[in-house]
Short mmCIF file of C-alpha atoms in Angstrom, two decimals:
data_model
loop_
_atom_site.label_atom_id
_atom_site.label_comp_id
_atom_site.label_asym_id
_atom_site.label_seq_id
_atom_site.Cartn_x
_atom_site.Cartn_y
_atom_site.Cartn_z
CA MET A 9 -31.91 -19.53 14.26
CA ASN A 10 -32.06 -22.42 11.80
CA VAL A 11 -29.43 -24.71 13.33
CA VAL A 12 -30.13 -27.55 10.91
CA GLY A 13 -29.73 -25.22 7.94
CA VAL A 14 -26.40 -23.96 9.27
CA ILE A 15 -25.14 -27.53 9.71
CA ILE A 16 -26.27 -28.49 6.20
CA SER A 17 -24.58 -25.39 4.74
CA GLY A 18 -21.35 -26.27 6.49
CA ALA A 19 -21.50 -29.85 5.23
CA VAL A 20 -22.09 -28.66 1.66
CA ALA A 21 -19.16 -26.24 1.93
CA LEU A 22 -16.95 -29.08 3.22
CA VAL A 23 -17.83 -31.37 0.31
CA ILE A 24 -17.34 -28.60 -2.26
CA THR A 25 -13.95 -27.67 -0.82
CA VAL A 26 -12.69 -31.26 -0.88
CA ALA A 27 -13.82 -31.68 -4.50
CA LEU A 28 -12.34 -28.36 -5.63
CA THR A 29 -9.08 -29.09 -3.83
CA ALA A 30 -8.67 -32.25 -5.91
CA VAL A 31 -9.42 -30.27 -9.06
CA VAL A 32 -6.93 -27.52 -8.19
CA ARG A 33 -4.25 -30.11 -7.45
CA GLY A 34 -4.71 -31.53 -10.93
CA LEU A 35 -4.93 -28.25 -12.84
CA ALA A 36 -2.21 -26.30 -11.05
CA PRO A 37 0.72 -28.66 -10.37
CA VAL A 38 3.09 -25.94 -9.23
CA ILE A 39 5.99 -26.93 -7.05
CA ALA A 40 6.03 -24.75 -3.94
CA ALA A 41 9.55 -23.74 -2.92
CA LYS A 42 8.49 -20.96 -0.59
CA GLY A 43 10.75 -20.09 2.30
CA GLY A 44 13.26 -22.79 1.37
CA ARG A 45 11.06 -25.53 2.81
CA ARG A 46 11.84 -29.01 1.64
CA GLY A 47 9.40 -31.84 1.48
CA PRO A 48 6.91 -33.57 -0.80
CA ARG A 49 5.37 -32.01 -3.83
CA ARG A 50 2.99 -29.19 -2.97
CA THR A 51 0.43 -27.26 -4.98
CA VAL A 52 0.00 -23.51 -4.89
CA GLY A 53 -3.51 -22.17 -5.17
CA THR A 54 -5.71 -24.43 -3.00
CA GLY A 55 -7.03 -21.32 -1.27
CA VAL A 56 -9.14 -20.81 -4.38
CA ALA A 57 -11.19 -23.84 -3.31
CA VAL A 58 -11.95 -22.23 0.06
CA VAL A 59 -12.90 -18.94 -1.62
CA MET A 60 -15.22 -20.57 -4.14
CA ALA A 61 -16.91 -22.87 -1.61
CA THR A 62 -17.47 -20.13 0.98
CA THR A 63 -18.74 -17.56 -1.52
CA GLY A 64 -20.96 -20.03 -3.35
CA VAL A 65 -22.64 -21.37 -0.22
CA MET A 66 -23.20 -17.89 1.21
CA LEU A 67 -24.79 -16.67 -2.03
CA ALA A 68 -27.06 -19.72 -2.18
CA ALA A 69 -28.04 -19.55 1.50
CA PRO A 70 -31.30 -17.58 1.00
CA ARG A 71 -32.48 -20.13 -1.57
CA LEU A 72 -31.93 -22.90 0.98
CA GLY A 73 -34.36 -21.29 3.40
CA LEU A 74 -31.68 -19.65 5.52
CA PRO A 75 -32.00 -16.03 6.64
CA GLU A 76 -30.67 -13.33 4.34
CA PRO A 77 -27.21 -12.15 5.45
CA GLY A 78 -27.12 -8.55 6.54
CA SER A 79 -25.50 -5.74 4.60
CA GLY A 80 -22.40 -5.96 6.78
CA VAL A 81 -21.88 -9.64 5.93
CA ARG A 82 -22.43 -9.03 2.21
CA ILE A 83 -19.91 -6.17 2.14
CA LEU A 84 -17.45 -8.30 4.10
CA LEU A 85 -17.84 -11.10 1.53
CA ALA A 86 -17.21 -8.70 -1.36
CA ALA A 87 -14.17 -7.12 0.29
CA SER A 88 -12.79 -10.56 1.19
CA ALA A 89 -13.16 -11.66 -2.44
CA ALA A 90 -11.05 -8.65 -3.47
CA VAL A 91 -8.44 -9.66 -0.90
CA ALA A 92 -8.49 -13.20 -2.31
CA VAL A 93 -7.88 -11.89 -5.83
CA LEU A 94 -4.91 -9.90 -4.53
CA GLY A 95 -3.56 -13.01 -2.82
CA LEU A 96 -3.92 -15.03 -6.02
CA VAL A 97 -2.01 -12.36 -7.93
CA LYS A 98 0.67 -12.47 -5.25
CA GLU A 99 1.07 -16.20 -5.84
CA LEU A 100 1.67 -15.63 -9.55
CA ARG A 101 3.89 -12.56 -9.40
CA PRO A 102 5.49 -10.41 -6.69
CA VAL A 103 3.34 -7.70 -5.09
CA GLY A 104 4.86 -5.02 -2.90
CA ALA A 105 4.10 -5.30 0.80
CA ARG A 106 3.24 -1.60 1.02
CA ILE A 107 0.77 -1.86 -1.86
CA GLU A 108 -0.87 -4.83 -0.18
CA LEU A 109 -1.05 -2.96 3.14
CA VAL A 110 -2.72 0.05 1.51
CA LEU A 111 -5.32 -2.09 -0.27
CA HIS A 112 -6.11 -4.01 2.90
CA THR A 113 -6.55 -0.74 4.78
CA VAL A 114 -8.95 0.64 2.16
CA LEU A 115 -11.05 -2.54 2.16
CA ALA A 116 -11.05 -2.71 5.97
CA ALA A 117 -12.22 0.92 6.13
CA LEU A 118 -15.05 0.02 3.75
CA VAL A 119 -16.17 -2.85 5.99
CA ALA A 120 -15.91 -0.66 9.11
CA ALA A 121 -17.96 2.12 7.49
CA PHE A 122 -20.92 -0.23 6.93
CA SER A 123 -20.59 -2.14 10.20
CA GLY A 124 -22.62 0.33 12.26
CA LEU A 125 -19.76 1.59 14.42
CA SER A 126 -19.36 5.23 15.33
CA PRO A 127 -16.74 7.20 13.33
CA VAL A 128 -14.17 7.02 16.12
CA ALA A 129 -14.83 3.34 16.72
CA ALA A 130 -14.73 2.70 12.96
CA VAL A 131 -11.19 4.12 12.77
CA SER A 132 -10.10 1.92 15.68
CA GLY A 133 -11.89 -1.04 14.10
CA THR A 134 -10.10 -0.46 10.79
CA VAL A 135 -6.70 -0.53 12.48
CA LEU A 136 -7.67 -3.63 14.46
CA MET A 137 -8.93 -5.36 11.33
CA VAL A 138 -5.72 -4.66 9.37
CA VAL A 139 -3.56 -5.87 12.27
CA LEU A 140 -5.59 -9.06 12.71
CA THR A 141 -5.58 -9.76 8.97
CA HIS A 142 -1.81 -9.58 8.75
CA ALA A 143 -1.36 -11.50 12.00
CA LEU A 144 -3.49 -14.36 10.69
CA GLN A 145 -2.00 -14.49 7.21
CA LEU A 146 1.53 -14.58 8.64
CA LEU A 147 0.75 -17.99 10.14
CA GLU A 148 0.74 -19.41 6.62
CA GLY A 149 4.52 -19.88 6.75
CA ALA A 150 4.27 -23.47 8.05
CA ASP A 151 2.18 -26.43 6.94
CA GLY A 152 -1.08 -26.93 8.81
CA THR A 153 -0.66 -23.92 11.12
CA ALA A 154 -2.78 -21.31 9.34
CA ALA A 155 -5.57 -23.74 8.46
CA GLY A 156 -5.71 -25.27 11.95
CA VAL A 157 -5.69 -21.91 13.72
CA THR A 158 -8.39 -20.61 11.35
CA VAL A 159 -10.73 -23.51 12.15
CA VAL A 160 -10.29 -23.01 15.91
CA LEU A 161 -10.82 -19.23 15.71
CA ALA A 162 -13.87 -19.60 13.47
CA ALA A 163 -15.41 -22.00 15.99
CA GLY A 164 -14.76 -19.60 18.87
CA LEU A 165 -16.15 -16.58 17.02
CA LEU A 166 -19.16 -18.67 15.96
CA THR A 167 -19.95 -19.36 19.62
CA CYS A 168 -19.73 -15.66 20.44
CA ALA A 169 -21.96 -14.75 17.47
CA ALA A 170 -24.53 -17.36 18.51
CA ALA A 171 -24.57 -15.97 22.05
CA ASP A 172 -25.29 -12.48 20.66
CA HIS A 173 -27.93 -13.80 18.20
CA HIS A 174 -26.27 -12.83 14.90
CA PRO A 175 -27.53 -15.49 12.45
CA GLY A 176 -25.76 -14.04 9.41
CA THR A 177 -22.38 -14.00 11.14
CA VAL A 178 -22.98 -17.50 12.54
CA LEU A 179 -23.67 -18.84 9.06
CA LEU A 180 -20.58 -17.15 7.64
CA LEU A 181 -18.27 -18.51 10.36
CA ALA A 182 -19.75 -22.00 10.09
CA VAL A 183 -19.15 -22.07 6.34
CA VAL A 184 -15.60 -20.74 6.75
CA ALA A 185 -14.76 -23.35 9.39
CA ALA A 186 -16.15 -26.15 7.24
CA SER A 187 -14.40 -24.95 4.08
CA VAL A 188 -10.99 -24.70 5.73
CA SER A 189 -11.54 -28.10 7.36
CA GLY A 190 -11.77 -29.55 3.86
CA VAL A 191 -8.24 -28.33 3.06
CA LEU A 192 -6.65 -29.06 6.46
CA PRO A 193 -6.12 -32.85 5.95
CA TYR A 194 -4.22 -32.14 2.71
CA ASN A 195 -2.24 -29.29 4.25
CA TRP A 196 -1.32 -31.15 7.44
CA PRO A 197 2.41 -31.90 7.60
CA PRO A 198 3.78 -33.49 5.54
CA ALA A 199 1.56 -31.39 3.28
CA ARG A 200 0.28 -32.54 -0.10
CA VAL A 201 -1.14 -29.12 -0.97
CA PHE A 202 0.00 -25.61 -0.26
CA TYR A 203 -2.52 -23.33 1.46
CA GLY A 204 -1.24 -20.29 -0.39
CA SER A 205 -1.52 -16.54 -0.10
CA CYS A 206 -5.02 -16.54 -1.56
CA GLY A 207 -6.51 -18.73 1.15
CA SER A 208 -4.61 -17.27 4.11
CA ARG A 209 -5.43 -13.68 3.22
CA TYR A 210 -9.07 -14.48 2.44
CA THR A 211 -9.78 -16.33 5.67
CA GLY A 212 -7.71 -13.87 7.71
CA PHE A 213 -9.69 -10.92 6.35
CA LEU A 214 -12.99 -12.75 6.90
CA LEU A 215 -12.19 -13.56 10.53
CA ALA A 216 -10.97 -10.03 11.18
CA GLY A 217 -14.19 -8.68 9.64
CA ALA A 218 -16.25 -11.06 11.78
CA VAL A 219 -14.50 -9.64 14.84
CA LEU A 220 -15.49 -6.15 13.72
CA LEU A 221 -19.12 -7.18 13.16
CA LEU A 222 -19.27 -8.79 16.59
CA LEU A 223 -17.89 -5.65 18.22
CA ALA A 224 -20.39 -3.49 16.31
CA GLY A 225 -23.36 -5.67 17.27
CA ALA A 226 -22.39 -6.35 20.87
CA PRO A 227 -24.95 -5.21 23.45
CA SER A 228 -24.07 -2.24 25.61
CA GLY A 229 -22.20 -3.11 28.75
CA SER A 230 -20.78 -6.35 27.37
CA ALA A 231 -17.12 -7.28 27.53
CA ALA A 232 -16.84 -7.79 23.78
CA TRP A 233 -13.87 -5.43 23.42
CA VAL A 234 -12.00 -7.72 25.84
CA SER A 235 -13.35 -11.15 24.96
CA VAL A 236 -13.29 -11.02 21.15
CA PRO A 237 -9.67 -9.78 20.76
CA ALA A 238 -8.67 -12.35 23.39
CA LEU A 239 -9.46 -15.08 20.87
CA MET A 240 -6.73 -13.68 18.61
CA THR A 241 -4.03 -13.67 21.30
CA VAL A 242 -1.76 -16.26 19.68
CA ALA A 243 -1.87 -14.64 16.24
CA LEU A 244 -1.17 -11.21 17.74
CA ALA A 245 1.66 -12.65 19.83
CA ASP A 246 3.28 -14.11 16.71
CA LEU A 247 3.04 -10.73 14.98
CA ILE A 248 4.62 -8.95 17.96
CA LEU A 249 7.36 -11.59 18.14
CA VAL A 250 8.25 -11.14 14.49
CA LEU A 251 8.29 -7.33 14.63
CA LEU A 252 10.44 -7.21 17.76
CA SER A 253 12.85 -9.83 16.44
CA ARG A 254 13.34 -8.13 13.08
CA ARG A 255 13.66 -4.72 14.68
CA LYS A 256 16.32 -6.02 17.05
CA ALA A 257 18.23 -7.74 14.24
CA GLY A 258 17.97 -4.74 11.92
CA ARG A 259 16.02 -6.64 9.28
CA PRO A 260 13.16 -5.37 7.09
CA LEU A 261 9.88 -5.55 8.97
CA LEU A 262 7.74 -6.63 6.02
CA ALA A 263 10.17 -9.03 4.33
CA PRO A 264 9.28 -12.75 4.62
CA ALA A 265 11.54 -14.83 6.84
CA GLN A 266 11.48 -18.01 8.89
CA ASP A 267 11.40 -16.25 12.24
CA HIS A 268 7.85 -16.92 13.41
CA ALA A 269 6.82 -18.81 16.53
CA VAL A 270 6.40 -22.07 14.61
CA HIS A 271 9.95 -21.80 13.21
CA ARG A 272 11.37 -21.12 16.67
CA LEU A 273 9.53 -24.15 18.02
CA ARG A 274 11.19 -26.16 15.29
CA ARG A 275 14.56 -24.87 16.50
CA LEU A 276 13.64 -26.30 19.90
CA ARG A 277 13.57 -29.77 18.31
CA LEU A 278 9.80 -30.01 17.84
CA THR A 279 8.60 -31.87 14.78
CA PRO A 280 6.53 -30.01 12.14
CA ARG A 281 3.39 -31.65 13.49
CA GLY A 282 4.40 -30.92 17.06
CA ALA A 283 4.97 -27.23 16.33
CA ALA A 284 1.61 -26.93 14.53
CA VAL A 285 -0.24 -28.77 17.32
CA THR A 286 1.39 -26.52 19.96
CA LEU A 287 0.15 -23.34 18.30
CA ILE A 288 -3.31 -24.79 17.63
CA LEU A 289 -3.70 -25.88 21.26
CA ALA A 290 -2.55 -22.47 22.49
CA THR A 291 -5.10 -20.85 20.16
CA ALA A 292 -7.80 -23.18 21.46
CA ALA A 293 -7.00 -22.22 25.05
CA CYS A 294 -7.20 -18.50 24.25
CA ALA A 295 -10.38 -19.02 22.22
CA ALA A 296 -12.02 -20.90 25.09
CA THR A 297 -11.04 -18.15 27.53
CA GLY A 298 -12.40 -15.42 25.27
CA THR A 299 -15.64 -17.33 24.68
CA LEU A 300 -16.21 -17.86 28.40
CA ILE A 301 -15.62 -14.15 29.03
CA HIS A 302 -18.03 -13.24 26.22
CA THR A 303 -20.76 -15.45 27.67
CA ASP A 304 -20.23 -13.97 31.18
CA VAL A 305 -18.94 -17.24 32.60
CA LEU A 306 -15.58 -15.66 33.45
CA HIS A 307 -14.89 -12.13 34.65
CA PRO A 308 -13.34 -9.77 32.06
CA ALA A 309 -10.35 -9.33 34.36
CA VAL A 310 -9.31 -12.87 33.46
CA GLY A 311 -8.63 -11.61 29.96
CA LEU A 312 -5.86 -9.43 31.35
CA ALA A 313 -3.90 -12.55 32.27
CA LEU A 314 -3.53 -13.48 28.61
CA PRO A 315 -1.26 -10.52 27.69
CA ALA A 316 0.97 -11.38 30.65
CA ALA A 317 1.29 -14.99 29.54
CA VAL A 318 1.89 -13.87 25.97
CA GLY A 319 4.62 -11.50 27.11
CA VAL A 320 6.46 -14.31 28.86
CA ALA A 321 6.15 -16.56 25.80
CA VAL A 322 7.37 -13.84 23.43
CA PHE A 323 10.34 -13.07 25.69
CA ALA A 324 11.28 -16.75 25.81
CA LEU A 325 10.96 -17.25 22.05
CA LEU A 326 13.00 -14.13 21.33
CA ARG A 327 16.00 -15.93 22.86
CA VAL A 328 15.79 -18.71 20.28
CA PRO A 329 18.29 -17.93 17.46
CA VAL A 330 16.72 -17.95 14.01
CA TYR A 331 18.96 -15.68 11.97
CA SER A 332 22.23 -16.91 10.46
CA PRO A 333 25.31 -14.95 11.55
CA PRO A 334 26.79 -12.65 8.88
CA PRO A 335 29.75 -14.08 6.94
CA PRO A 336 33.20 -13.00 8.13
CA ARG A 337 34.67 -10.03 6.32
CA THR A 338 37.64 -11.03 4.19
CA GLY A 339 39.61 -9.48 1.38
CA ILE A 340 41.28 -6.12 0.99
CA ARG A 341 39.90 -2.98 2.52
CA ARG A 342 40.77 0.62 1.72
CA THR A 343 42.19 3.14 4.17
CA SER A 344 41.30 6.80 4.30
CA ASP A 345 44.10 7.74 1.86
CA GLY A 346 42.94 5.16 -0.72
CA ALA A 347 45.75 2.66 -0.10
CA SER A 348 44.90 -1.00 0.38
CA ALA A 349 45.19 -2.45 3.86
CA GLU A 350 45.30 -6.21 4.17
CA PRO A 351 43.89 -7.98 7.24
CA ALA A 352 46.50 -9.08 9.74
CA ALA A 353 45.96 -12.79 9.16
CA PHE A 354 46.09 -12.36 5.40
CA ALA A 355 49.27 -10.28 5.63
CA ALA A 356 50.94 -12.80 7.94
CA ALA A 357 50.07 -15.66 5.63
CA SER A 358 51.37 -13.76 2.61
CA SER A 359 54.64 -12.99 4.40
CA THR A 360 55.09 -16.64 5.30
CA ARG A 361 54.48 -17.78 1.74
CA HIS A 362 56.84 -15.12 0.38
CA ALA A 363 59.59 -16.14 2.81
CA ALA A 364 59.18 -19.78 1.81
CA MET A 365 59.56 -18.92 -1.86
CA VAL A 366 62.82 -16.93 -1.41
CA PRO A 367 65.83 -19.25 -1.09
CA GLY A 368 67.96 -18.65 1.98
CA PRO A 369 71.58 -19.37 2.58
CA THR A 370 70.92 -22.93 3.62
CA GLN A 371 68.87 -23.55 0.47
CA GLN A 372 71.63 -22.58 -2.00
CA GLY A 373 72.61 -25.43 -4.24
CA ALA A 374 75.97 -27.07 -3.79
CA PRO A 375 78.60 -26.93 -6.56
CA GLY A 376 77.53 -29.20 -9.39
CA GLN A 377 74.00 -29.51 -8.07
CA LYS A 378 71.07 -29.06 -10.48
CA PRO A 379 69.14 -25.79 -10.16
CA GLY A 380 65.99 -26.17 -8.07
CA ALA A 381 67.18 -29.37 -6.35
CA PRO A 382 67.10 -29.38 -2.52
CA ALA A 383 70.26 -28.88 -0.59
CA PRO A 384 72.12 -32.07 0.44
CA HIS A 385 71.37 -31.65 4.15
CA ILE A 386 67.63 -31.19 3.39
CA ALA A 387 67.47 -34.15 1.00
CA ALA A 388 69.18 -36.35 3.60
CA THR A 389 66.48 -35.67 6.19
CA ARG A 390 63.55 -36.18 3.81
CA LYS A 391 61.72 -39.50 3.79
CA PRO A 392 61.72 -41.49 0.57
CA SER A 393 57.98 -41.02 0.02
CA GLU A 394 57.94 -37.35 0.98
CA GLY A 395 57.43 -34.77 -1.73
CA ARG A 396 55.60 -37.13 -4.11
CA PRO A 397 51.89 -37.73 -4.65
CA ALA A 398 50.34 -40.46 -2.56
CA ASP A 399 49.60 -42.59 -5.62
CA PHE A 400 53.28 -42.82 -6.39
CA ALA A 401 54.59 -43.01 -2.82
CA GLY A 402 54.17 -46.76 -2.60
CA ASP A 403 51.70 -46.50 0.30
CA ARG A 404 48.20 -47.48 -1.02
CA ARG A 405 46.49 -48.45 2.26
#
């Protein structure tokens, strides 16, 4: 494996991404108001820089003396480019979540078909790839989270690919990690650029495809089906948290909302940077555990402790309120016979106002008194400044 060539490719991808990010910021000054987040001016579309840098370096790799990527890596690059185009379209105009899910499934099935897995394993790999793609792209809801988690996961998967001697996958993951690292300083809270749907979907699909390629090329008897998914524990936990929370609250499962783990950490008084760092460190811990299991340093049974820890974390975060309570029901409602029925409080208030407007016996004017004037016994008990506006009451404190 040409380690120097991989390092040089990553450095080139980093420089290209930084340069293209500056260009995108100047050409696409779109104010991001996604999710109601407030903050400095952000730019939508910086994921295009990651897509262009990664694709360009991977296409030029054979000319730099690096090994030719395999057919699986080339198909993964092509499918990821299609996902990036879909994400760019989603930034410009709304795209239905079901349409996006169907297209991701078709592209994931294409990658699984050419990965070398058996038909049964290819079906399972397609489902796993779709789940991982959506779990990773959902992290894009907060500044710095998606980019930081992507860099950590790419580094962990790179270590696993190097241990299994997959030079094409190693080169791809190194370029992805370097490209996203070029955007991360600008996307770190308070963000100056917006990562966008294009970048999050592209890198999420690439990492999910790299997981599939690692599973397909793992030697027999290895713990790859335990170690590689273990790297994605935090992203999968966030997806499970969101689905359970929305299901419990009766909300649409695919509608965007600020109910992810990073938003719940913010409700616990963590700063934006603190919430992002917490998720990145948790991802790093899971990635280190999965890597050590993959390299036979730890027993695969250790990977079973991660779901237990994730279950505790999900249960604790589910107790953090993130949804606003529904507004109280007011107004007039209809009974079964079509008549209007006023709420009790509204009816009581109306009765009180009606009684105050009807003059009683004690409010009848005395003989010779002007109509509408208060009765003598009421006027005698009223203060001089009562019944007049404050500006004319003589009290201007």
